[in-house]
């Protein structure tokens, strides 16, 4: 039974720990003597306290409730269950851990009365009603872990707490994903340097992490760009440290980067001033750690990007690249188009995308669609931000990031690109790939536009001291922000957002596509109301190769770029 709309609700995050003696098929349960769930038998746990991560909270709760001192190495995150009680406004996300190493003997406390139970003797009728759907399967290892589950209850007390109205439990990721912690083909690390200090909220970060874990990334590594960024820290701490690691900017990190990163010297002068310098050093540092984290691939994204695939998992894609001895693959990026001025979480709501110009069909209609955007923007831009994709790279063979988009490979390693870029004419390296691709949600709401330019501040006219910035939306947005008026809002209305009529026209002419797989994975409802069924197909990026358009990518890119004036003068 599908349970929808859970992620859209406010929720508290809790732990639930089961101390176990698997060989004897024993589990320690406690009778809850007071508070939430009073009178029921359950594992041990409770809410995260401010500043606590899941594991610290689990260890504290176990100690408080039954006197056992958990050994951190014996604590394993097995899944998360979200509960919605119709009598409570907030959902509860409960993270299930099992524990197989501890010190001490269980003792009764004011909150819990503990006792050991054999798996065969577990009295489900004295427990929460959802336990009947998963607890025994989990204890007997008959259920793939990690798992995600959702349960809706009529109420949290009395007979209502026995009524499960909706339920679902499933593996977090498909079976194709390598077993976590083993360096198997396709195991990938996702990296991002993040700041939500100036942002309206950090919900997109939670979606960013959740989406990528669901799509089979083995680990996520977050660099917290600003140590005072409690919003980001609060989010990353809610994920198990076995899957989501974080490092906070500061002297320790700098020291480690100085020691391990070849580019430290070159970037040192910019690290304080430019986000891009911090990203590059973080990416290189993460790539040095990746092999020890059993990750054979690395992908570095901003926290307003998703590695989109309509498949269940990204793993078979990386496995395929490995089997063909490809060490780097660059992906097309598509730019999100907001259809509403505000959203709490752009990943959960934005479903309209300008396709990369190299993926737009070469039809007269599409060309008029491109013209629409170029006429609309002050500097003749179709995309308002970058159009050179992002790349995934193999780890452990000495590649270093040459930019946020591309890795520098040691000689003799194969690199491929889905961008049929006529400026390079890299015919050898071109490889048709529409899925996976990058979805970029750069300014998908007025508040997010303000937040982005507040964070970037008065950035210089040159990247890393030497690459001049073009006259562009990006520069205009900087000026608009520094002018402190409502110039930024005007930019948003005039150049970023589309109304429903314009959106339908852009979809019809082939420049924009409607993609909803990420919205489905995040289990939320898209904000847009204009979603004709024919365009809600996740495979649409592939079918957007227009009817009658038989040109392969490089030719298409060449002609289109010439037509649109993208070619540099010497190539024209
Ligand atoms: N439907 C359900 N099925 C289940 O198996 N465990 C549930 C559940 N709903 C909640 N839980 C667990 C999660 C958590 O371990 C515990 C509830 O935690 P508590 O309310 O005891 O938290 P705290 O100890 O932080 O609360 P306070 O006593 O208010 O401080 O019950």
Coordinates of C-alpha atoms and ligand atoms in Angstrom, one line a residue:
X1 CA 0.0 0.0 0.0
X2 CA 1.6 3.3 -1.0
X3 CA 2.0 5.9 1.7
X4 CA 2.4 9.3 0.0
X5 CA 3.3 12.8 1.1
X6 CA 5.3 11.8 4.2
X7 CA 8.4 13.7 3.2
X8 CA 6.5 16.9 2.9
X9 CA 5.8 16.9 6.7
X10 CA 7.8 18.3 9.5
X11 CA 9.4 15.4 11.4
X12 CA 11.4 14.6 14.4
X13 CA 14.3 12.2 14.2
X14 CA 14.7 9.3 16.7
X15 CA 16.7 6.2 17.2
X16 CA 15.6 2.6 18.0
X17 CA 18.2 0.2 19.2
X18 CA 18.0 -3.6 19.5
X19 CA 20.8 -5.2 21.5
X20 CA 21.2 -8.7 20.0
X21 CA 22.8 -12.0 20.6
X22 CA 22.3 -13.4 17.0
X23 CA 23.8 -16.8 17.6
X24 CA 21.4 -17.5 20.4
X25 CA 18.6 -15.7 18.5
X26 CA 18.0 -13.4 21.4
X27 CA 17.0 -9.7 21.4
X28 CA 16.7 -7.3 24.3
X29 CA 13.4 -5.5 24.5
X30 CA 12.1 -3.1 27.1
X31 CA 8.7 -2.5 28.6
X32 CA 8.1 1.3 28.3
X33 CA 7.0 2.5 31.7
X34 CA 6.1 6.1 30.8
X35 CA 5.7 8.6 28.1
X36 CA 5.3 7.8 24.4
X37 CA 4.3 4.1 23.8
X38 CA 3.8 3.5 27.5
X39 CA 2.8 -0.1 28.2
X40 CA 4.4 -1.4 25.0
X41 CA 7.4 -3.6 24.5
X42 CA 10.0 -2.0 22.2
X43 CA 13.7 -1.5 21.4
X44 CA 15.4 1.4 23.2
X45 CA 15.8 4.9 21.9
X46 CA 14.4 8.4 21.6
X47 CA 14.8 11.8 20.1
X48 CA 18.1 13.4 19.0
X49 CA 19.2 16.2 21.2
X50 CA 20.6 19.4 19.6
X51 CA 24.0 18.8 18.2
X52 CA 23.8 15.1 18.5
X53 CA 24.4 12.6 15.6
X54 CA 22.4 9.4 15.3
X55 CA 25.0 7.2 16.8
X56 CA 25.7 9.5 19.8
X57 CA 22.0 9.7 20.4
X58 CA 21.6 5.9 20.2
X59 CA 24.4 5.3 22.7
X60 CA 23.0 7.9 25.1
X61 CA 19.4 6.6 25.0
X62 CA 20.5 3.0 25.5
X63 CA 22.5 4.0 28.5
X64 CA 19.7 6.1 30.0
X65 CA 17.0 3.5 29.3
X66 CA 18.7 0.2 30.3
X67 CA 22.2 0.9 31.6
X68 CA 24.1 -0.7 28.7
X69 CA 27.2 1.1 27.4
X70 CA 27.2 0.5 23.6
X71 CA 30.4 -0.1 21.8
X72 CA 30.3 2.2 18.8
X73 CA 31.9 -0.4 16.5
X74 CA 29.1 -2.8 17.3
X75 CA 26.3 -0.4 16.4
X76 CA 24.9 -0.9 12.9
X77 CA 22.3 1.2 11.1
X78 CA 19.8 -1.1 9.5
X79 CA 17.1 1.2 8.2
X80 CA 14.7 4.0 8.9
X81 CA 11.0 3.9 9.5
X82 CA 8.7 6.9 9.3
X83 CA 5.6 6.9 11.4
X84 CA 2.7 9.2 11.0
X85 CA 0.2 9.3 13.8
X86 CA -3.1 11.0 12.8
X87 CA -3.2 12.4 16.3
X88 CA 0.3 14.1 16.0
X89 CA 1.2 16.9 13.6
X90 CA 4.8 15.8 13.1
X91 CA 6.0 12.6 11.5
X92 CA 8.6 10.6 13.4
X93 CA 11.6 9.2 11.5
X94 CA 13.0 6.3 13.5
X95 CA 16.4 5.0 12.7
X96 CA 16.8 1.3 13.6
X97 CA 20.2 0.1 14.8
X98 CA 21.3 -3.2 16.0
X99 CA 24.0 -3.6 18.6
X100 CA 26.2 -6.6 19.1
X101 CA 28.9 -5.2 21.4
X102 CA 28.4 -3.5 24.7
X103 CA 29.5 -3.3 28.3
X104 CA 27.4 -3.9 31.4
X105 CA 24.2 -5.8 32.2
X106 CA 20.7 -4.6 31.4
X107 CA 19.0 -3.1 34.4
X108 CA 15.6 -1.6 35.0
X109 CA 15.3 2.2 34.9
X110 CA 12.5 4.7 35.5
X111 CA 11.7 4.5 31.8
X112 CA 12.2 0.9 30.7
X113 CA 12.1 -2.7 32.1
X114 CA 14.4 -4.8 29.9
X115 CA 14.3 -8.5 29.3
X116 CA 15.8 -11.0 26.7
X117 CA 13.5 -12.6 24.3
X118 CA 14.1 -15.5 21.9
X119 CA 13.0 -14.7 18.3
X120 CA 10.3 -17.3 18.5
X121 CA 8.9 -15.8 21.7
X122 CA 8.5 -12.2 20.8
X123 CA 5.1 -11.1 21.9
X124 CA 4.0 -9.0 19.0
X125 CA 0.6 -8.4 20.6
X126 CA 2.4 -6.3 23.3
X127 CA 4.4 -4.2 20.8
X128 CA 3.7 -1.5 18.3
X129 CA 1.4 -2.8 15.6
X130 CA 3.8 -2.0 12.8
X131 CA 6.3 -4.5 14.3
X132 CA 4.2 -7.3 12.9
X133 CA 5.2 -6.2 9.4
X134 CA 9.0 -6.1 9.8
X135 CA 10.5 -6.9 13.2
X136 CA 10.8 -10.7 12.8
X137 CA 11.9 -10.6 9.2
X138 CA 14.6 -8.1 10.2
X139 CA 15.8 -10.1 13.2
X140 CA 15.9 -13.3 11.1
X141 CA 17.8 -11.5 8.3
X142 CA 15.1 -12.2 5.9
X143 CA 14.8 -8.6 4.9
X144 CA 17.3 -6.7 2.8
X145 CA 19.0 -3.9 4.7
X146 CA 19.1 -1.0 4.9
X147 CA 15.3 -0.8 4.6
X148 CA 12.9 2.1 4.5
X149 CA 9.4 1.9 5.8
X150 CA 6.4 4.1 6.3
X151 CA 3.4 3.5 8.6
X152 CA 0.4 5.6 9.2
X153 CA -1.5 5.0 12.4
X154 CA -5.0 6.1 13.4
X155 CA -3.5 7.4 16.7
X156 CA -0.6 7.0 19.1
X157 CA -2.6 5.9 22.2
X158 CA -5.1 3.3 23.2
X159 CA -6.9 1.2 20.6
X160 CA -6.1 3.7 17.8
X161 CA -2.5 2.8 18.2
X162 CA -3.3 -0.7 17.0
X163 CA -4.7 0.5 13.7
X164 CA -2.2 0.7 10.9
X165 CA -4.0 2.6 8.1
X166 CA -1.2 2.4 5.5
X167 CA 2.1 0.7 5.4
X168 CA 5.2 0.0 3.2
X169 CA 8.6 -1.5 3.9
X170 CA 11.2 -2.0 1.2
X171 CA 14.9 -2.1 0.7
X172 CA 16.5 1.4 0.6
X173 CA 18.2 0.6 -2.7
X174 CA 17.8 -2.2 -5.2
X175 CA 19.6 -5.4 -5.0
X176 CA 22.0 -4.3 -7.8
X177 CA 23.8 -2.0 -5.4
X178 CA 27.0 -3.4 -4.1
X179 CA 27.1 -4.5 -0.6
X180 CA 28.1 -1.5 1.4
X181 CA 31.7 -1.3 2.6
X182 CA 33.0 -3.5 -0.2
X183 CA 34.9 -2.1 -3.0
X184 CA 32.7 -3.6 -5.7
X185 CA 32.4 -2.3 -9.3
X186 CA 30.1 0.6 -9.4
X187 CA 30.5 1.7 -5.7
X188 CA 30.4 5.5 -5.8
X189 CA 31.1 8.4 -3.5
X190 CA 29.1 11.6 -3.9
X191 CA 30.8 14.8 -2.7
X192 CA 29.5 18.3 -2.0
X193 CA 30.8 21.4 -0.4
X194 CA 27.8 22.9 1.3
X195 CA 26.6 26.1 3.0
X196 CA 23.0 26.7 4.0
X197 CA 23.9 29.6 6.4
X198 CA 22.0 32.2 4.3
X199 CA 19.4 29.8 3.0
X200 CA 15.7 29.8 3.8
X201 CA 16.0 26.3 5.2
X202 CA 18.2 23.2 4.7
X203 CA 15.4 20.8 3.4
X204 CA 17.0 20.5 0.0
X205 CA 20.1 19.1 1.5
X206 CA 18.1 16.4 3.2
X207 CA 16.5 15.6 -0.2
X208 CA 19.9 15.8 -1.9
X209 CA 21.3 13.1 0.4
X210 CA 18.2 11.0 0.5
X211 CA 17.9 11.0 -3.3
X212 CA 21.4 9.9 -3.9
X213 CA 21.4 7.2 -1.3
X214 CA 18.2 5.9 -2.8
X215 CA 19.8 5.8 -6.2
X216 CA 22.6 3.6 -4.9
X217 CA 25.5 5.9 -4.0
X218 CA 27.5 3.9 -1.5
X219 CA 28.5 7.0 0.5
X220 CA 27.9 10.8 0.6
X221 CA 30.6 13.1 1.9
X222 CA 29.6 16.6 2.8
X223 CA 32.1 19.4 3.4
X224 CA 30.4 21.9 5.8
X225 CA 31.8 25.1 4.3
X226 CA 31.1 27.2 7.4
X227 CA 31.5 25.9 11.0
X228 CA 28.6 28.1 12.2
X229 CA 26.3 26.4 9.7
X230 CA 24.1 24.6 12.2
X231 CA 21.4 24.0 9.5
X232 CA 23.7 21.9 7.5
X233 CA 25.1 20.1 10.5
X234 CA 21.6 19.3 11.8
X235 CA 20.8 17.6 8.5
X236 CA 24.0 15.6 8.1
X237 CA 23.8 14.3 11.6
X238 CA 20.4 12.8 10.9
X239 CA 22.0 10.2 8.6
X240 CA 24.0 7.3 9.7
X241 CA 27.8 8.0 9.7
X242 CA 28.3 4.7 7.9
X243 CA 26.7 6.3 4.8
X244 CA 27.0 10.0 5.2
X245 CA 30.3 11.5 6.3
X246 CA 31.0 15.1 7.0
X247 CA 34.0 17.3 7.5
X248 CA 33.8 20.9 8.9
X249 CA 35.9 23.7 7.5
X250 CA 38.6 24.7 10.0
X251 CA 42.2 24.2 10.9
X252 CA 42.1 20.4 11.1
X253 CA 40.6 20.1 7.7
X254 CA 43.0 22.6 6.3
X255 CA 45.9 20.8 7.8
X256 CA 44.8 17.5 6.3
X257 CA 44.3 19.1 2.9
X258 CA 47.7 20.7 3.0
X259 CA 49.2 17.3 3.7
X260 CA 47.3 15.2 1.1
X261 CA 46.4 17.5 -1.8
X262 CA 48.8 18.3 -4.6
X263 CA 46.9 21.4 -5.6
X264 CA 47.0 22.9 -2.1
X265 CA 49.9 25.3 -2.9
X266 CA 48.2 26.6 -6.0
X267 CA 44.9 27.2 -4.3
X268 CA 46.0 28.3 -0.9
X269 CA 45.7 32.0 -1.7
X270 CA 42.1 31.6 -2.8
X271 CA 40.7 29.2 -0.2
X272 CA 39.5 32.0 2.2
X273 CA 38.0 34.1 -0.6
X274 CA 36.5 31.8 -3.2
X275 CA 34.0 29.0 -2.8
X276 CA 35.3 27.4 -6.0
X277 CA 38.8 27.1 -4.6
X278 CA 37.4 25.4 -1.5
X279 CA 35.4 23.1 -3.6
X280 CA 38.5 22.1 -5.7
X281 CA 40.5 21.3 -2.6
X282 CA 37.6 19.4 -1.0
X283 CA 37.1 17.4 -4.2
X284 CA 40.8 16.4 -4.4
X285 CA 40.8 15.6 -0.7
X286 CA 37.7 13.4 -1.0
X287 CA 39.2 11.6 -4.0
X288 CA 42.2 10.7 -1.9
X289 CA 39.9 9.2 0.7
X290 CA 37.6 7.4 -1.7
X291 CA 39.6 4.1 -2.0
X292 CA 39.7 3.7 1.8
X293 CA 35.9 4.2 1.8
X294 CA 35.6 1.4 -0.7
X295 CA 34.4 3.8 -3.4
X296 CA 35.6 3.2 -6.9
X297 CA 33.9 6.3 -8.4
X298 CA 33.6 9.9 -7.3
X299 CA 31.1 12.5 -8.4
X300 CA 31.2 16.0 -7.1
X301 CA 28.1 18.1 -7.2
X302 CA 26.7 21.3 -5.7
X303 CA 23.9 21.0 -3.3
X304 CA 21.5 22.3 -6.0
X305 CA 22.2 19.4 -8.4
X306 CA 21.0 15.9 -8.7
X307 CA 22.6 13.0 -10.6
X308 CA 19.3 12.0 -12.3
X309 CA 18.5 8.6 -13.6
X310 CA 15.1 7.1 -14.4
X311 CA 16.7 3.7 -13.5
X312 CA 16.4 2.2 -10.0
X313 CA 20.1 2.6 -9.4
X314 CA 23.2 4.3 -10.8
X315 CA 25.3 1.2 -10.0
X316 CA 24.8 -0.7 -13.3
X317 CA 25.8 2.5 -15.2
X318 CA 29.1 2.8 -13.3
X319 CA 29.7 -1.0 -13.6
X320 CA 29.2 -0.6 -17.4
X321 CA 31.8 2.2 -17.6
X322 CA 34.2 0.1 -15.6
X323 CA 33.7 -2.9 -17.8
X324 CA 34.6 -0.6 -20.8
X325 CA 37.7 0.7 -19.0
X326 CA 36.3 4.3 -19.0
X327 CA 37.9 6.4 -16.2
X328 CA 35.9 9.6 -16.6
X329 CA 32.4 10.3 -18.0
X330 CA 30.9 13.8 -18.4
X331 CA 27.2 14.2 -18.3
X332 CA 24.7 16.6 -19.9
X333 CA 23.2 19.0 -17.5
X334 CA 19.7 20.4 -17.7
X335 CA 18.6 23.6 -15.9
X336 CA 15.6 23.7 -13.6
X337 CA 12.8 26.2 -14.3
X338 CA 10.7 27.3 -11.4
X339 CA 7.0 27.7 -12.1
X340 CA 6.2 29.2 -8.7
X341 CA 8.0 32.1 -6.9
X342 CA 8.6 30.1 -3.7
X343 CA 9.4 26.6 -2.6
X344 CA 10.8 25.1 0.6
X345 CA 12.6 22.3 -1.3
X346 CA 13.3 22.7 -5.0
X347 CA 14.3 19.1 -5.4
X348 CA 10.9 18.0 -4.2
X349 CA 8.9 20.4 -6.3
X350 CA 10.6 21.5 -9.5
X351 CA 9.9 19.2 -12.4
X352 CA 10.4 21.5 -15.5
X353 CA 13.9 21.6 -17.1
X354 CA 15.5 23.5 -19.9
X355 CA 17.4 20.7 -21.8
X356 CA 21.1 21.3 -22.5
X357 CA 21.3 22.9 -25.9
X358 CA 23.2 19.9 -27.3
X359 CA 20.2 17.7 -26.4
X360 CA 17.6 20.0 -27.9
X361 CA 16.2 18.7 -31.2
X362 CA 17.1 20.6 -34.3
X363 CA 13.7 21.6 -35.4
X364 CA 12.4 25.0 -36.4
X365 CA 10.0 24.9 -33.4
X366 CA 12.8 24.1 -31.0
X367 CA 14.9 26.9 -32.4
X368 CA 12.2 29.3 -31.8
X369 CA 12.0 28.0 -28.2
X370 CA 15.7 28.6 -27.8
X371 CA 15.2 32.1 -29.2
X372 CA 12.5 32.8 -26.6
X373 CA 15.0 32.3 -23.8
X374 CA 17.8 34.2 -25.5
X375 CA 15.5 37.2 -26.1
X376 CA 14.3 37.0 -22.6
X377 CA 17.7 37.2 -21.0
X378 CA 19.7 40.4 -21.1
X379 CA 22.8 38.7 -22.4
X380 CA 21.3 36.4 -25.0
X381 CA 21.6 33.4 -22.7
X382 CA 19.7 30.2 -23.0
X383 CA 21.1 28.6 -19.9
X384 CA 21.6 31.1 -17.1
X385 CA 24.4 29.1 -15.6
X386 CA 27.0 26.6 -16.7
X387 CA 26.5 24.3 -19.7
X388 CA 29.6 22.1 -19.6
X389 CA 28.2 19.3 -17.5
X390 CA 29.7 17.5 -14.6
X391 CA 31.9 14.4 -14.5
X392 CA 32.2 11.2 -12.6
X393 CA 35.7 9.8 -12.2
X394 CA 37.3 6.5 -11.2
X395 CA 39.3 6.8 -7.9
X396 CA 42.6 5.5 -6.9
X397 CA 44.6 6.1 -10.1
X398 CA 45.8 9.7 -9.6
X399 CA 43.1 11.8 -11.2
X400 CA 42.8 15.4 -9.8
X401 CA 40.0 17.9 -10.3
X402 CA 40.9 20.4 -12.9
X403 CA 37.6 22.3 -12.3
X404 CA 34.2 21.6 -10.7
X405 CA 33.3 20.0 -14.0
X406 CA 36.2 17.9 -15.1
X407 CA 39.1 15.7 -13.8
X408 CA 42.6 15.7 -15.1
X409 CA 43.6 12.1 -15.8
X410 CA 47.1 10.7 -15.9
X411 CA 48.1 9.8 -19.5
X412 CA 46.6 6.8 -21.2
X413 CA 43.2 6.7 -19.4
X414 CA 40.0 6.8 -21.3
X415 CA 37.5 9.7 -20.8
X416 CA 34.1 10.0 -22.4
X417 CA 31.6 12.8 -22.7
X418 CA 27.9 13.1 -23.4
X419 CA 28.4 16.7 -24.4
X420 CA 28.8 16.9 -28.2
X421 CA 30.8 20.1 -27.7
X422 CA 31.8 21.6 -31.1
X423 CA 34.3 23.8 -29.4
X424 CA 36.4 20.7 -28.7
X425 CA 35.2 18.4 -31.5
X426 CA 36.2 15.4 -29.4
X427 CA 34.6 12.9 -31.7
X428 CA 36.5 10.0 -30.2
X429 CA 35.3 10.8 -26.7
X430 CA 31.7 11.4 -27.5
X431 CA 29.3 8.9 -26.2
X432 CA 25.6 9.3 -26.4
X433 CA 24.1 9.3 -22.9
X434 CA 20.9 11.0 -22.0
X435 CA 20.4 9.1 -18.8
X436 CA 22.0 9.6 -16.3
X437 CA 22.3 13.3 -16.5
X438 CA 22.7 16.2 -14.1
X439 CA 19.7 18.2 -13.1
X440 CA 20.7 21.7 -11.9
X441 CA 18.3 23.7 -9.7
X442 CA 20.2 26.9 -9.5
X443 CA 17.7 29.6 -8.5
X444 CA 14.4 27.8 -8.1
X445 CA 12.6 30.3 -6.0
X446 CA 13.1 34.0 -5.2
X447 CA 14.4 33.2 -1.7
X448 CA 16.9 30.7 -3.1
X449 CA 18.1 33.3 -5.6
X450 CA 18.7 35.8 -2.7
X451 CA 20.4 33.1 -0.7
X452 CA 22.8 32.1 -3.5
X453 CA 24.0 35.6 -4.0
X454 CA 24.2 36.4 -0.4
X455 CA 26.5 33.4 0.1
X456 CA 28.6 34.4 -3.0
X457 CA 28.8 38.0 -2.0
X458 CA 31.0 40.4 -3.9
X459 CA 32.8 37.7 -5.8
X460 CA 35.6 38.9 -8.1
X461 CA 35.4 39.3 -11.9
X462 CA 37.8 36.5 -12.4
X463 CA 37.6 32.9 -11.3
X464 CA 40.7 31.9 -9.3
X465 CA 42.4 35.1 -10.3
X466 CA 42.7 34.5 -14.1
X467 CA 39.6 33.4 -15.8
X468 CA 37.4 36.4 -16.6
X469 CA 33.7 36.1 -16.0
X470 CA 31.5 36.8 -19.0
X471 CA 28.8 39.5 -18.9
X472 CA 26.0 37.3 -17.8
X473 CA 23.0 36.7 -15.6
X474 CA 25.4 35.6 -12.9
X475 CA 27.2 38.9 -12.8
X476 CA 23.9 40.8 -13.0
X477 CA 22.6 38.9 -10.1
X478 CA 25.7 39.8 -8.1
X479 CA 25.1 43.5 -8.9
X480 CA 21.4 43.2 -8.2
X481 CA 22.1 41.7 -4.8
X482 CA 24.7 44.2 -3.9
X483 CA 22.3 47.0 -4.8
X484 CA 20.0 45.8 -1.9
X485 CA 16.8 46.8 -3.7
X486 CA 14.3 44.4 -5.2
X487 CA 16.4 44.1 -8.4
X488 CA 16.9 40.4 -7.7
X489 CA 13.2 39.7 -7.6
X490 CA 12.8 41.5 -10.9
X491 CA 15.5 39.3 -12.4
X492 CA 13.7 36.3 -11.2
X493 CA 10.4 37.3 -12.7
X494 CA 11.8 38.5 -16.0
X495 CA 14.4 35.8 -16.6
X496 CA 14.0 32.8 -14.4
X497 CA 10.4 31.8 -13.7
X498 CA 7.8 30.6 -16.3
X499 CA 4.1 30.8 -16.1
X500 CA 2.0 27.7 -17.0
X501 CA 1.2 28.8 -20.5
X502 CA 4.9 29.5 -21.3
X503 CA 5.9 26.2 -19.7
X504 CA 3.4 24.3 -21.9
X505 CA 4.7 26.1 -25.0
X506 CA 8.4 25.3 -24.1
X507 CA 7.5 21.6 -23.6
X508 CA 5.6 21.5 -26.9
X509 CA 8.5 22.9 -28.9
X510 CA 11.1 20.6 -27.4
X511 CA 13.4 22.9 -25.4
X512 CA 12.0 22.0 -22.0
X513 CA 11.1 18.6 -20.6
X514 CA 9.1 17.5 -17.6
X515 CA 10.9 15.1 -15.4
X516 CA 9.3 13.7 -12.3
X517 CA 11.4 10.7 -11.2
X518 CA 13.2 12.7 -8.5
X519 CA 9.9 14.0 -7.2
X520 CA 8.6 10.5 -7.0
X521 CA 11.7 9.2 -5.2
X522 CA 11.4 12.0 -2.7
X523 CA 7.8 11.2 -2.4
X524 CA 6.5 14.7 -2.7
X525 CA 4.0 16.4 -4.9
X526 CA 5.4 18.7 -7.7
X527 CA 4.3 22.3 -7.4
X528 CA 3.4 22.7 -11.0
X529 CA -0.1 22.1 -12.1
X530 CA 0.6 21.8 -15.8
X531 CA 1.8 18.3 -16.2
X532 CA 0.3 16.6 -19.2
X533 CA 0.6 12.8 -18.9
X534 CA 2.6 12.5 -22.1
X535 CA 5.4 14.6 -20.7
X536 CA 5.5 13.0 -17.3
X537 CA 7.5 10.0 -18.7
X538 CA 10.9 9.7 -17.0
X539 CA 12.3 8.3 -20.3
X540 CA 11.4 11.6 -21.9
X541 CA 14.9 12.9 -22.2
X542 CA 15.7 10.1 -24.5
X543 CA 12.6 10.6 -26.6
X544 CA 13.3 14.3 -26.8
X545 CA 15.6 13.5 -29.7
X546 CA 13.1 15.0 -32.1
X547 CA 11.0 13.3 -34.6
X548 CA 12.8 13.5 -37.9
X549 CA 16.0 14.6 -36.2
X550 CA 18.5 11.9 -37.2
X551 CA 21.7 13.8 -36.6
X552 CA 24.1 12.3 -34.1
X553 CA 25.2 14.4 -31.1
X554 CA 28.4 16.0 -32.4
X555 CA 26.8 17.1 -35.7
X556 CA 23.8 18.4 -33.9
X557 CA 25.9 20.2 -31.4
X558 CA 28.0 21.7 -34.1
X559 CA 25.2 23.0 -36.2
X560 CA 23.2 24.2 -33.2
X561 CA 26.1 26.0 -31.7
X562 CA 26.9 27.7 -35.0
X563 CA 23.3 28.7 -35.3
X564 CA 23.2 30.0 -31.8
X565 CA 26.5 31.8 -31.9
X566 CA 28.2 29.5 -29.3
X567 CA 31.3 28.9 -31.3
X568 CA 34.3 31.0 -30.6
X569 CA 35.3 33.3 -33.4
X570 CA 38.2 31.2 -34.5
X571 CA 36.0 28.2 -35.0
X572 CA 33.2 29.9 -36.9
Ligands
LIG1 N1 5.3 2.8 15.8 C1 6.4 2.5 16.4 N2 7.0 1.3 16.4 C2 8.2 1.0 17.0 O1 8.6 -0.1 16.9 N3 8.8 2.0 17.7 C3 8.3 3.2 17.7 C4 7.1 3.5 17.1 N4 6.9 4.9 17.3 C5 7.9 5.3 18.1 N5 8.8 4.3 18.3 C6 10.0 4.4 19.1 C7 11.0 5.4 18.6 C8 11.7 5.7 19.9 O2 12.7 4.7 20.2 C9 10.6 5.5 21.0 C10 10.0 6.8 21.4 O3 10.9 7.6 22.0 P1 10.6 8.5 23.3 O4 9.3 9.1 23.2 O5 10.9 7.6 24.5 O6 11.8 9.5 23.1 P2 12.5 10.3 24.2 O7 13.0 9.4 25.2 O8 13.5 11.2 23.5 O9 11.2 11.2 24.6 P3 11.0 12.0 26.0 O10 10.7 10.9 27.0 O11 9.8 12.8 25.6 O12 12.3 12.7 26.2 O13 9.6 4.7 20.4

